[in-house]
Short mmCIF file of C-alpha atoms in Angstrom, two decimals:
data_model
loop_
_atom_site.label_atom_id
_atom_site.label_comp_id
_atom_site.label_asym_id
_atom_site.label_seq_id
_atom_site.Cartn_x
_atom_site.Cartn_y
_atom_site.Cartn_z
CA MET A 1 -133.01 -5.20 0.57
CA MET A 2 -129.94 -4.67 2.43
CA ASN A 3 -129.27 -5.31 6.29
CA THR A 4 -126.17 -3.90 7.85
CA THR A 5 -124.16 -4.34 10.90
CA LYS A 6 -121.48 -1.91 12.21
CA ARG A 7 -117.97 -2.62 13.43
CA HIS A 8 -117.53 -3.02 17.50
CA ASP A 9 -116.26 0.53 17.55
CA GLY A 10 -119.59 1.60 15.99
CA THR A 11 -117.95 3.12 12.81
CA ALA A 12 -119.22 2.00 9.45
CA VAL A 13 -116.73 3.37 7.36
CA ALA A 14 -113.26 4.66 8.31
CA ASP A 15 -112.06 8.18 7.61
CA ARG A 16 -110.32 8.42 4.09
CA GLY A 17 -107.24 9.52 5.92
CA ASP A 18 -106.85 6.05 7.33
CA ALA A 19 -103.64 4.62 5.65
CA ARG A 20 -104.96 0.88 5.69
CA LEU A 21 -105.95 -0.56 2.50
CA ARG A 22 -109.64 -0.91 2.12
CA VAL A 23 -110.81 -4.40 0.83
CA LEU A 24 -114.34 -5.33 -0.08
CA ILE A 25 -115.06 -8.88 -0.14
CA VAL A 26 -118.22 -9.84 -2.00
CA GLN A 27 -119.49 -13.69 -1.27
CA GLU A 28 -122.66 -15.47 -2.24
CA ALA A 29 -121.95 -19.12 -1.34
CA MET A 30 -121.42 -20.93 1.71
CA GLY A 31 -119.84 -24.21 2.82
CA GLY A 32 -116.11 -24.09 1.86
CA CYS A 33 -116.47 -20.80 0.24
CA GLY A 34 -117.85 -19.27 3.76
CA ARG A 35 -114.97 -21.12 5.65
CA HIS A 36 -112.57 -19.56 3.28
CA VAL A 37 -113.87 -15.77 3.52
CA ALA A 38 -114.38 -15.98 7.38
CA ASP A 39 -110.67 -17.29 7.96
CA LEU A 40 -109.37 -14.63 5.41
CA ILE A 41 -110.97 -11.87 7.24
CA ALA A 42 -110.25 -13.16 10.58
CA GLY A 43 -106.55 -13.46 9.55
CA LEU A 44 -105.67 -10.40 7.75
CA ASP A 45 -103.66 -8.11 9.60
CA HIS A 46 -105.95 -5.39 10.40
CA SER A 47 -103.26 -2.89 11.04
CA ARG A 48 -102.59 -2.83 7.27
CA PHE A 49 -106.35 -3.90 5.99
CA ASP A 50 -109.81 -2.68 6.60
CA ALA A 51 -112.17 -5.20 5.37
CA THR A 52 -115.72 -4.97 4.38
CA LEU A 53 -117.95 -8.16 3.82
CA LEU A 54 -120.96 -7.92 1.36
CA TYR A 55 -122.55 -11.60 1.81
CA GLY A 56 -125.62 -13.28 0.40
CA THR A 57 -127.99 -14.05 3.54
CA GLY A 58 -130.08 -16.75 1.73
CA ARG A 59 -127.59 -19.74 2.13
CA VAL A 60 -125.90 -18.79 5.54
CA ASP A 61 -125.08 -22.01 7.19
CA ALA A 62 -124.50 -23.22 10.87
CA TYR A 63 -120.61 -22.77 10.55
CA PHE A 64 -120.64 -19.07 9.01
CA ARG A 65 -123.51 -17.99 11.62
CA SER A 66 -121.16 -19.46 14.50
CA ARG A 67 -118.38 -17.13 13.06
CA ILE A 68 -120.44 -13.88 12.56
CA ALA A 69 -119.82 -12.43 16.09
CA GLN A 70 -116.19 -12.90 15.71
CA LEU A 71 -116.10 -11.19 12.03
CA GLN A 72 -118.09 -8.38 13.30
CA GLN A 73 -115.13 -7.43 15.54
CA CYS A 74 -112.81 -7.14 12.66
CA ALA A 75 -114.69 -6.15 9.55
CA HIS A 76 -118.07 -4.36 8.67
CA LEU A 77 -120.84 -7.03 7.58
CA ILE A 78 -123.22 -6.29 5.08
CA GLY A 79 -125.98 -8.85 4.28
CA CYS A 80 -127.64 -8.79 1.22
CA ASP A 81 -130.80 -10.63 0.62
CA ASP A 82 -130.97 -10.49 -3.07
CA LEU A 83 -127.52 -11.83 -3.51
CA CYS A 84 -128.67 -15.62 -4.31
CA ARG A 85 -127.45 -18.62 -6.31
CA GLU A 86 -130.24 -18.91 -8.60
CA ILE A 87 -130.21 -17.06 -11.86
CA ASP A 88 -133.01 -14.28 -11.22
CA PRO A 89 -133.01 -11.12 -13.28
CA VAL A 90 -134.97 -9.22 -10.79
CA ARG A 91 -132.99 -10.19 -7.69
CA ASP A 92 -129.89 -10.11 -9.79
CA LEU A 93 -130.27 -6.62 -10.79
CA ARG A 94 -131.23 -5.58 -7.42
CA ALA A 95 -128.05 -7.22 -5.91
CA PHE A 96 -125.79 -5.60 -8.31
CA ILE A 97 -127.56 -2.07 -7.64
CA GLU A 98 -126.78 -2.68 -3.76
CA THR A 99 -123.24 -3.83 -4.62
CA VAL A 100 -122.60 -0.54 -6.70
CA ARG A 101 -124.01 1.52 -3.66
CA VAL A 102 -121.75 -0.45 -1.26
CA ILE A 103 -118.54 0.20 -3.39
CA ARG A 104 -119.48 3.95 -3.80
CA ARG A 105 -119.82 4.27 -0.37
CA VAL A 106 -116.72 2.07 0.94
CA ARG A 107 -114.62 3.20 -1.94
CA PRO A 108 -112.42 0.18 -1.73
CA ASP A 109 -108.93 -0.11 -2.93
CA ILE A 110 -109.36 -3.78 -3.64
CA VAL A 111 -112.57 -5.79 -4.23
CA HIS A 112 -112.03 -9.50 -3.77
CA CYS A 113 -114.90 -11.53 -5.23
CA HIS A 114 -115.78 -15.27 -4.29
CA SER A 115 -118.10 -18.06 -5.83
CA THR A 116 -119.62 -17.72 -9.50
CA LYS A 117 -122.60 -15.30 -8.52
CA GLY A 118 -120.51 -13.30 -6.26
CA GLY A 119 -117.90 -12.93 -8.81
CA ALA A 120 -120.36 -12.12 -11.82
CA ILE A 121 -122.08 -9.40 -9.90
CA GLY A 122 -118.96 -8.13 -7.77
CA ARG A 123 -116.75 -7.86 -10.72
CA THR A 124 -119.06 -6.27 -12.99
CA ALA A 125 -119.77 -3.74 -10.40
CA ALA A 126 -116.22 -3.11 -9.46
CA TRP A 127 -115.63 -2.68 -13.33
CA LEU A 128 -118.34 -0.05 -13.58
CA CYS A 129 -117.10 1.82 -10.63
CA ARG A 130 -113.38 1.70 -11.86
CA VAL A 131 -111.93 0.02 -8.59
CA PRO A 132 -108.11 0.03 -8.86
CA ALA A 133 -107.85 -3.82 -8.06
CA VAL A 134 -110.33 -6.65 -8.71
CA PHE A 135 -109.33 -10.22 -7.33
CA TYR A 136 -111.80 -13.46 -7.79
CA THR A 137 -111.76 -16.73 -6.41
CA PRO A 138 -114.42 -19.22 -8.04
CA HIS A 139 -114.22 -22.03 -5.35
CA ALA A 140 -115.07 -24.26 -8.43
CA TYR A 141 -116.29 -22.96 -11.66
CA ALA A 142 -119.95 -23.32 -12.46
CA PHE A 143 -119.07 -24.99 -15.80
CA GLN A 144 -117.26 -27.78 -13.96
CA SER A 145 -120.48 -29.44 -13.10
CA PRO A 146 -121.39 -32.34 -15.31
CA GLN A 147 -125.08 -31.66 -14.62
CA VAL A 148 -124.98 -28.59 -16.46
CA LYS A 149 -126.80 -28.16 -20.03
CA SER A 150 -124.25 -27.58 -23.00
CA TRP A 151 -125.91 -24.11 -23.76
CA LYS A 152 -125.68 -23.13 -20.11
CA ARG A 153 -121.98 -24.22 -19.79
CA HIS A 154 -121.11 -22.43 -22.76
CA LEU A 155 -122.60 -19.36 -21.12
CA TYR A 156 -121.12 -19.74 -18.14
CA VAL A 157 -117.64 -20.12 -20.05
CA ALA A 158 -118.34 -16.87 -21.92
CA VAL A 159 -119.24 -14.85 -18.86
CA GLU A 160 -116.06 -16.07 -17.11
CA LEU A 161 -114.08 -15.46 -20.15
CA ILE A 162 -115.13 -11.83 -20.57
CA LEU A 163 -114.86 -10.96 -16.64
CA ALA A 164 -111.52 -12.56 -16.34
CA ARG A 165 -110.23 -10.45 -19.26
CA VAL A 166 -111.99 -7.35 -18.63
CA ALA A 167 -112.96 -7.12 -15.17
CA THR A 168 -110.30 -8.81 -13.23
CA THR A 169 -106.86 -7.99 -12.00
CA ARG A 170 -106.10 -11.46 -11.07
CA THR A 171 -107.84 -14.64 -10.24
CA LEU A 172 -106.97 -16.79 -7.35
CA ASN A 173 -107.76 -20.34 -7.58
CA VAL A 174 -107.72 -22.45 -4.69
CA SER A 175 -106.18 -25.35 -6.42
CA ALA A 176 -103.95 -26.22 -9.26
CA GLY A 177 -106.70 -28.37 -10.82
CA GLU A 178 -109.18 -25.33 -10.61
CA ARG A 179 -106.43 -23.23 -12.46
CA ARG A 180 -106.01 -25.85 -15.01
CA GLU A 181 -109.48 -25.94 -15.76
CA ALA A 182 -109.51 -21.92 -16.30
CA LEU A 183 -106.51 -22.35 -18.46
CA LYS A 184 -108.24 -25.19 -20.54
CA HIS A 185 -111.05 -22.98 -21.36
CA ARG A 186 -108.52 -20.20 -22.24
CA LEU A 187 -110.28 -17.67 -19.78
CA GLY A 188 -107.09 -15.51 -19.96
CA ARG A 189 -103.29 -15.30 -19.73
CA PRO A 190 -101.55 -17.76 -17.28
CA ASP A 191 -99.87 -15.09 -15.49
CA ARG A 192 -103.41 -13.73 -14.27
CA PHE A 193 -104.15 -17.03 -12.62
CA HIS A 194 -102.56 -17.78 -9.23
CA VAL A 195 -103.00 -20.60 -7.09
CA VAL A 196 -103.78 -20.14 -3.26
CA ILE A 197 -104.54 -23.48 -1.54
CA ASN A 198 -107.16 -23.38 1.46
CA GLY A 199 -105.70 -23.74 4.60
CA LEU A 200 -106.60 -24.59 8.38
CA THR A 201 -105.53 -23.67 11.69
CA ASP A 202 -103.62 -26.65 13.46
CA VAL A 203 -105.65 -27.76 16.49
CA MET A 204 -105.60 -30.50 19.12
CA LEU A 205 -108.66 -32.77 18.63
CA PRO A 206 -110.34 -34.90 21.20
CA HIS A 207 -109.82 -38.62 21.17
CA LYS A 208 -111.94 -40.81 18.87
CA THR A 209 -113.76 -42.45 21.69
CA VAL A 210 -114.57 -38.89 22.96
CA ILE A 211 -115.99 -37.67 19.86
CA ARG A 212 -118.02 -40.86 19.27
CA GLU A 213 -119.61 -40.71 22.64
CA ARG A 214 -120.39 -37.00 22.27
CA LEU A 215 -122.17 -37.93 18.97
CA GLY A 216 -123.75 -41.22 20.23
CA LEU A 217 -122.00 -43.11 17.68
CA PRO A 218 -120.74 -46.87 18.53
CA GLN A 219 -117.42 -47.76 19.80
CA HIS A 220 -114.95 -50.40 18.48
CA VAL A 221 -116.44 -50.76 14.93
CA PRO A 222 -115.32 -48.98 11.43
CA ILE A 223 -117.10 -45.68 10.85
CA VAL A 224 -117.00 -44.18 7.51
CA GLY A 225 -117.95 -40.36 7.38
CA VAL A 226 -119.52 -38.44 4.91
CA VAL A 227 -118.91 -34.64 5.63
CA ALA A 228 -120.65 -32.82 2.71
CA ARG A 229 -123.97 -30.94 1.93
CA LEU A 230 -126.50 -33.21 0.71
CA VAL A 231 -126.90 -31.62 -2.80
CA ASP A 232 -126.40 -32.46 -6.25
CA GLN A 233 -122.58 -31.64 -6.39
CA LYS A 234 -121.70 -33.63 -3.57
CA CYS A 235 -123.43 -36.87 -5.08
CA PRO A 236 -124.90 -38.08 -1.81
CA MET A 237 -126.68 -41.06 -3.33
CA THR A 238 -123.53 -42.41 -4.57
CA ALA A 239 -122.20 -42.41 -0.98
CA ALA A 240 -125.39 -44.07 0.19
CA ARG A 241 -125.04 -46.85 -2.42
CA ILE A 242 -121.12 -47.31 -1.20
CA ALA A 243 -122.45 -47.68 2.26
CA GLN A 244 -124.90 -50.42 1.11
CA ARG A 245 -122.05 -52.46 -0.52
CA LEU A 246 -119.77 -51.78 2.50
CA ILE A 247 -122.66 -53.08 5.08
CA ALA A 248 -123.27 -55.97 2.70
CA HIS A 249 -119.63 -56.99 2.92
CA ASP A 250 -119.50 -56.40 6.64
CA ALA A 251 -122.28 -55.62 8.93
CA HIS A 252 -120.29 -53.97 11.63
CA VAL A 253 -119.39 -51.08 9.20
CA HIS A 254 -121.19 -47.89 10.12
CA VAL A 255 -121.78 -44.63 8.00
CA ALA A 256 -122.26 -41.22 9.14
CA PHE A 257 -123.47 -38.25 7.02
CA VAL A 258 -122.43 -34.93 8.36
CA GLY A 259 -124.54 -32.26 6.82
CA SER A 260 -128.01 -31.31 5.52
CA GLY A 261 -129.77 -30.64 2.23
CA PRO A 262 -132.49 -30.99 -0.43
CA LEU A 263 -131.50 -34.77 -1.02
CA GLU A 264 -131.49 -35.82 2.64
CA SER A 265 -134.81 -37.45 2.52
CA GLU A 266 -133.99 -39.39 -0.75
CA VAL A 267 -130.83 -40.66 0.78
CA ARG A 268 -132.87 -41.53 4.08
CA ALA A 269 -135.36 -43.25 1.99
CA PHE A 270 -132.80 -45.39 0.21
CA CYS A 271 -131.20 -46.41 3.35
CA ILE A 272 -134.67 -47.68 4.74
CA GLU A 273 -135.45 -49.52 1.53
CA SER A 274 -131.98 -51.14 1.57
CA GLY A 275 -132.35 -52.09 5.18
CA ILE A 276 -129.28 -50.38 6.34
CA GLU A 277 -130.86 -47.69 8.32
CA HIS A 278 -129.58 -48.92 11.69
CA ASN A 279 -126.02 -48.70 10.42
CA VAL A 280 -126.32 -45.28 9.10
CA HIS A 281 -126.26 -41.87 10.97
CA PHE A 282 -127.47 -38.47 10.18
CA LEU A 283 -125.93 -35.93 12.34
CA GLY A 284 -127.21 -32.84 10.46
CA GLU A 285 -125.70 -29.53 9.69
CA ARG A 286 -123.09 -28.76 12.42
CA ASP A 287 -120.82 -25.78 13.22
CA ASP A 288 -118.29 -28.32 14.50
CA ALA A 289 -117.90 -30.58 11.44
CA ASP A 290 -114.32 -29.73 11.31
CA LEU A 291 -113.75 -31.08 14.70
CA ILE A 292 -115.59 -34.39 14.59
CA VAL A 293 -113.95 -35.88 11.51
CA GLY A 294 -111.65 -37.42 14.20
CA ALA A 295 -114.53 -40.00 14.98
CA PHE A 296 -113.95 -41.63 11.28
CA ASP A 297 -112.02 -44.26 10.28
CA VAL A 298 -112.38 -43.26 6.66
CA SER A 299 -113.58 -40.01 5.02
CA LEU A 300 -115.79 -40.32 1.93
CA LEU A 301 -116.48 -37.74 -0.69
CA CYS A 302 -118.10 -38.52 -3.81
CA SER A 303 -118.49 -35.01 -5.48
CA LEU A 304 -119.15 -34.43 -9.28
CA TYR A 305 -116.76 -31.53 -9.14
CA GLU A 306 -114.85 -29.21 -6.55
CA GLY A 307 -112.72 -26.48 -6.20
CA LEU A 308 -110.68 -27.64 -2.97
CA PRO A 309 -112.75 -29.13 -0.28
CA TYR A 310 -112.16 -28.10 3.22
CA SER A 311 -113.64 -31.56 4.47
CA LEU A 312 -110.63 -33.30 3.02
CA ILE A 313 -108.33 -30.95 4.26
CA GLU A 314 -109.93 -31.54 7.75
CA SER A 315 -109.43 -35.23 7.42
CA VAL A 316 -105.77 -34.75 6.81
CA ARG A 317 -105.43 -32.55 9.63
CA ALA A 318 -107.06 -35.30 11.73
CA GLY A 319 -105.14 -38.06 10.37
CA VAL A 320 -108.02 -39.60 8.77
CA PRO A 321 -107.44 -41.43 5.11
CA ILE A 322 -109.74 -40.45 2.45
CA ALA A 323 -111.53 -42.08 -0.30
CA ALA A 324 -112.94 -39.47 -2.78
CA SER A 325 -114.15 -39.26 -6.49
CA ALA A 326 -111.48 -38.27 -8.82
CA VAL A 327 -112.29 -34.96 -9.94
CA THR A 328 -110.58 -31.32 -9.54
CA GLY A 329 -110.08 -30.44 -6.18
CA ASN A 330 -110.26 -33.88 -4.64
CA GLU A 331 -107.21 -35.06 -6.68
CA ASP A 332 -105.33 -31.99 -5.25
CA VAL A 333 -105.81 -33.30 -1.92
CA VAL A 334 -105.56 -37.12 -2.04
CA ARG A 335 -102.02 -38.50 -2.79
CA GLU A 336 -102.66 -42.03 -3.82
CA GLY A 337 -101.36 -44.66 -1.24
CA VAL A 338 -100.21 -41.67 1.12
CA ASN A 339 -103.46 -40.15 2.46
CA GLY A 340 -106.06 -42.16 0.56
CA TRP A 341 -107.39 -43.29 -2.79
CA THR A 342 -109.59 -41.98 -5.46
CA PHE A 343 -112.20 -43.54 -7.56
CA PRO A 344 -114.04 -42.88 -10.55
CA VAL A 345 -117.13 -40.49 -10.63
CA GLU A 346 -120.41 -42.45 -9.46
CA ASP A 347 -118.22 -45.83 -9.75
CA VAL A 348 -119.92 -47.49 -6.69
CA ASP A 349 -117.93 -50.75 -6.77
CA ALA A 350 -114.58 -48.75 -6.88
CA GLY A 351 -115.80 -46.42 -4.23
CA ALA A 352 -116.56 -49.18 -1.91
CA ALA A 353 -113.30 -50.67 -2.89
CA ALA A 354 -111.15 -47.93 -2.01
CA VAL A 355 -113.14 -47.35 1.51
CA GLU A 356 -112.44 -51.38 2.05
CA ARG A 357 -108.63 -50.93 1.33
CA LEU A 358 -108.28 -48.07 3.56
CA LEU A 359 -110.19 -50.11 6.51
CA MET A 360 -107.93 -53.10 5.95
CA ASN A 361 -104.51 -51.41 5.58
CA PRO A 362 -104.86 -47.51 6.55
CA PRO A 363 -101.89 -45.16 6.30
CA THR A 364 -100.95 -44.12 9.73
CA ALA A 365 -102.40 -40.90 11.29
CA ASP A 366 -98.71 -39.41 11.58
CA ASP A 367 -98.03 -39.94 8.06
CA ILE A 368 -101.19 -38.27 6.75
CA ARG A 369 -100.74 -35.34 9.29
CA LYS A 370 -97.22 -34.68 7.74
CA ASP A 371 -98.91 -34.01 4.47
CA PHE A 372 -101.36 -31.27 6.33
CA SER A 373 -98.30 -29.73 7.84
CA THR A 374 -96.39 -29.18 4.56
CA ARG A 375 -99.67 -28.11 2.29
CA PHE A 376 -102.62 -26.93 4.07
CA ARG A 377 -101.64 -24.65 6.99
CA ILE A 378 -103.50 -21.34 7.25
CA GLU A 379 -100.64 -19.37 7.61
CA ASN A 380 -99.44 -20.25 3.90
CA MET A 381 -102.80 -19.32 2.71
CA LEU A 382 -103.05 -15.86 4.41
CA THR A 383 -99.57 -15.03 3.28
CA ASP A 384 -100.08 -15.76 -0.28
CA ILE A 385 -103.33 -13.70 -0.40
CA THR A 386 -101.67 -10.78 1.45
CA GLU A 387 -98.79 -10.87 -1.06
CA GLN A 388 -101.27 -10.99 -3.82
CA TYR A 389 -102.89 -7.80 -2.26
CA GLU A 390 -99.61 -5.95 -1.77
CA SER A 391 -98.23 -6.92 -5.08
CA VAL A 392 -101.03 -4.93 -6.76
CA GLN A 393 -100.70 -2.06 -4.55
CA ASP A 394 -97.11 -1.66 -5.77
CA LYS A 395 -98.04 -1.74 -9.10
CA ALA A 396 -100.88 0.65 -8.77
CA VAL A 397 -98.48 3.08 -6.88
CA ARG A 398 -95.91 2.57 -9.92
CA HIS A 399 -98.53 3.46 -12.29
CA GLU A 400 -99.92 6.60 -10.43
CA SER A 401 -96.49 7.84 -10.08
CA ILE A 402 -95.65 7.40 -13.90
CA ARG A 403 -98.93 8.68 -14.91
CA TYR A 404 -99.07 11.97 -12.90
CA GLY A 405 -95.54 12.35 -11.69
CA SER A 406 -96.11 11.76 -8.03
CA ALA A 407 -93.54 10.30 -5.74
CA SER A 408 -96.14 9.15 -3.27
CA SER A 409 -95.40 5.70 -1.79
CA SER A 410 -99.22 5.26 -0.50
CA PHE A 411 -101.88 3.44 -2.23
CA THR A 412 -104.24 6.35 -0.85
CA ALA A 413 -103.37 8.23 -3.91
CA VAL A 414 -104.82 5.85 -6.26
CA ALA A 415 -107.98 5.57 -4.03
CA LYS A 416 -108.25 9.67 -3.86
CA TRP A 417 -107.73 9.43 -7.66
CA ASN A 418 -110.52 7.06 -8.00
CA LYS A 419 -112.82 8.92 -5.56
CA THR A 420 -112.35 12.06 -8.00
CA ARG A 421 -113.68 10.11 -10.75
CA PHE A 422 -116.59 8.85 -8.68
CA VAL A 423 -117.34 12.51 -7.98
CA THR A 424 -117.02 13.88 -11.43
CA GLU A 425 -119.19 10.90 -12.99
CA THR A 426 -121.76 10.50 -10.58
CA GLY A 427 -122.11 13.59 -8.30
CA GLU A 428 -121.74 11.87 -5.28
CA GLN A 429 -119.93 13.45 -2.43
#
């Protein structure tokens, strides 16, 4: 089942005479993926790009929900109930059919797929419909998870390999580590994988005391923040055990969890059983998590795997040092001794030691923020993606000119050729 919302001008699809490039974005996951997609759509030059977003409705979170009204002003939004995370043959088939229908209606020049499920369904549909250019941003490959069974990991690698080689123009990895994972598994030629670092808008954050007062957190005590969904990937029980160690060493330490998820009850129960519940705060899912990170003295993230976590970039922007598990993505943000320290996955003692080291001898906020200014500005991300879109446009135009002898300098020629194929092969007008 598919629910649609129209653009602010009331039109669902622009006339084909519109010279802008049509970009269809297919997205299933939320969290950092949703943040990336929302920032991309809002930041594209809409005089050059006509954007449509097909997204899964099942995991819409508070942050993405808070951005929908803004996105409706600059893109056509299509919610697909069957585009879900779980492997479900019936729903996956329905989502695939809907994606094909959307592609045939929108007739995009570019399809850009995000997340594992969005990438599998979106790229397959785009290949079937012979879309001229297909991009893919995985936001962490599913096979990176250490919890995945061996047979399933091999399946994920096989699917990614086939789609990367057959149905993908270029993969835009969010970190160098994620790209290394792709090349390690020989998903394709190195030139087909390009790194586009996640970026954020630079904003002025309220003072720490103001944020703590707003959140009801105590003043003048060290607070460690855990900004993460309470799901297996983020390993919140490791964070809870680190909290237990920290509070045992110093009863003044407090820990705040920002996020919700299926493991919340387990984490809460552990805190009660450990007698630390008065020092641990559960702030729930928030649409302003990126703005309240300034309340913390240290940011803690214990992920089992990552692409490039926005929560750590938000910490760097706020000048808050980081203690994070040493996995792909986290290691791309943390610069040892400059903006934080890493520790082995699920190593509670090493994690607690890293946090205590930062509480006792933190790098300066100004030094941490310098790292944000040089590496994580949203302008860099948008420029990189725009250049990728336009590089494919140029190649497609040259290919069209060579094949048909056309002197056209517009990507519209490719789209019209594609449209002709749709009509010929499907009978659709």
